[in-house]
């Protein structure tokens, strides 16, 4: 049997890749792994636990109904970041404003983390895959002071690391620090993430497309044309049209396309003129992973990681996936 490489060992080995690294980023990644194991444990038993399923009875700043597990996961990650010492502040999809940590210990942290604690809310109660997405930046403000809004509102190309955890039929953690993408599967028998998907590459093209097709008549006509012309026709040399696959949890849809090759589209629509997905918590981190794996992420007109954020909870239209497929979709947009 091949030797198992744990996430911890892998992170430690890779630390040498960063000149002058002092180990804080490594510790932060390890902390994220620990928090995600706790969330994974909760997700796996949610149906048996009181107060884990269903709506919290509140809405977040974006007007979306919060689920109990959204709040549980959010608190779990925040606690970990607050006690770790590497992070001076965070911003999360579930909180109105960013949080600048108050203690002297946290103020010394070099990093900020932006995250979607639980992605795929509509799937929580029905036992379908959900996830966590995170994005790490070096702070702009001076170490030793309180984190600022400017620390949070950085362009995606400044990300130091990004990743996601997929609570699927197994729990996986996939991350990049800008030197390729690696995936780890949680072995529940030993409670460790172990390297299962080294150096992940997104196939250059694929045969899967993911879009909420309920939106097809309220999005721009070019996209409809792309779906009808490219995805729903039998192309020369093929035996059938592409297959539509839409889970409704971005992490899960993205992960499938990363492995099998495919395109994911969440456009701006008549009802959501800015799009639905959030630039800082969802689009940028997955764009970083996509690009590191050889794929692309765009609004249709601009590279996602070039967007200068204008507000914390900013939404954008989002097309991400296999390079050739994203380029084909873009060619339909004026
Ligand atoms: P979240 O649960 O973090 O609010 O994100 C939900 C997102 C994303 O995961 C998913 O792809 C998309 O919303 C689904 O939206 P529709 O239900 O509109 O298709
Ligand atoms: Mn989400
Ligand atoms: Mn969420």
Short mmCIF file of C-alpha atoms and ligand atoms in Angstrom, two decimals, residues 60 62 64-65 70 93-94 116-124 131 133 211-213 215 246-251 253 264 266 272 276-278 282, ligand 1:
data_model
loop_
_atom_site.label_atom_id
_atom_site.label_comp_id
_atom_site.label_asym_id
_atom_site.label_seq_id
_atom_site.Cartn_x
_atom_site.Cartn_y
_atom_site.Cartn_z
CA UNK A 60 -28.32 37.81 6.13
CA UNK A 62 -28.08 40.01 1.28
CA UNK A 64 -31.21 35.51 2.06
CA UNK A 65 -32.75 33.27 4.67
CA UNK A 70 -24.92 28.41 7.87
CA UNK A 93 -21.09 35.94 3.52
CA UNK A 94 -23.21 35.56 6.65
CA UNK A 116 -18.55 31.39 2.47
CA UNK A 117 -18.97 29.17 5.53
CA UNK A 118 -21.61 26.97 3.96
CA UNK A 119 -22.30 27.03 0.27
CA UNK A 120 -25.42 25.42 -1.15
CA UNK A 121 -27.96 26.42 1.50
CA UNK A 122 -30.88 25.06 -0.46
CA UNK A 123 -29.28 21.60 -0.33
CA UNK A 124 -28.58 21.45 3.42
CA UNK A 131 -19.28 23.12 0.87
CA UNK A 133 -15.09 28.28 0.28
CA UNK A 211 -26.61 26.36 -15.24
CA UNK A 212 -29.93 26.94 -13.50
CA UNK A 213 -31.89 26.69 -16.74
CA UNK A 215 -33.03 31.46 -15.83
CA UNK A 246 -26.68 21.24 -12.00
CA UNK A 247 -26.45 20.46 -8.30
CA UNK A 248 -27.17 23.97 -7.07
CA UNK A 249 -24.17 23.99 -4.72
CA UNK A 250 -21.45 25.93 -6.48
CA UNK A 251 -18.66 24.00 -4.74
CA UNK A 253 -20.73 21.84 -9.44
CA UNK A 264 -20.54 26.49 -14.94
CA UNK A 266 -24.46 31.88 -13.26
CA UNK A 272 -30.60 39.54 -10.39
CA UNK A 276 -26.05 36.01 -7.81
CA UNK A 277 -22.65 34.76 -6.77
CA UNK A 278 -20.42 36.79 -4.52
CA UNK A 282 -17.25 32.49 -3.97
P1 LIG B 1 -25.16 30.03 -0.65
O1 LIG B 1 -25.79 28.77 -0.19
O2 LIG B 1 -23.77 30.20 -0.06
O3 LIG B 1 -26.01 31.25 -0.48
O4 LIG B 1 -24.84 29.90 -2.21
C1 LIG B 1 -25.82 29.43 -3.06
C2 LIG B 1 -25.36 29.66 -4.46
C3 LIG B 1 -24.51 28.58 -5.06
O5 LIG B 1 -23.99 27.63 -4.22
C4 LIG B 1 -25.38 27.91 -6.06
O6 LIG B 1 -24.66 27.52 -7.17
C5 LIG B 1 -26.41 28.93 -6.37
O7 LIG B 1 -26.51 29.76 -5.27
C6 LIG B 1 -27.73 28.31 -6.67
O8 LIG B 1 -28.61 29.29 -7.02
P2 LIG B 1 -30.01 28.97 -7.73
O9 LIG B 1 -30.83 28.28 -6.69
O10 LIG B 1 -30.50 30.32 -8.09
O11 LIG B 1 -29.72 28.11 -8.93
#
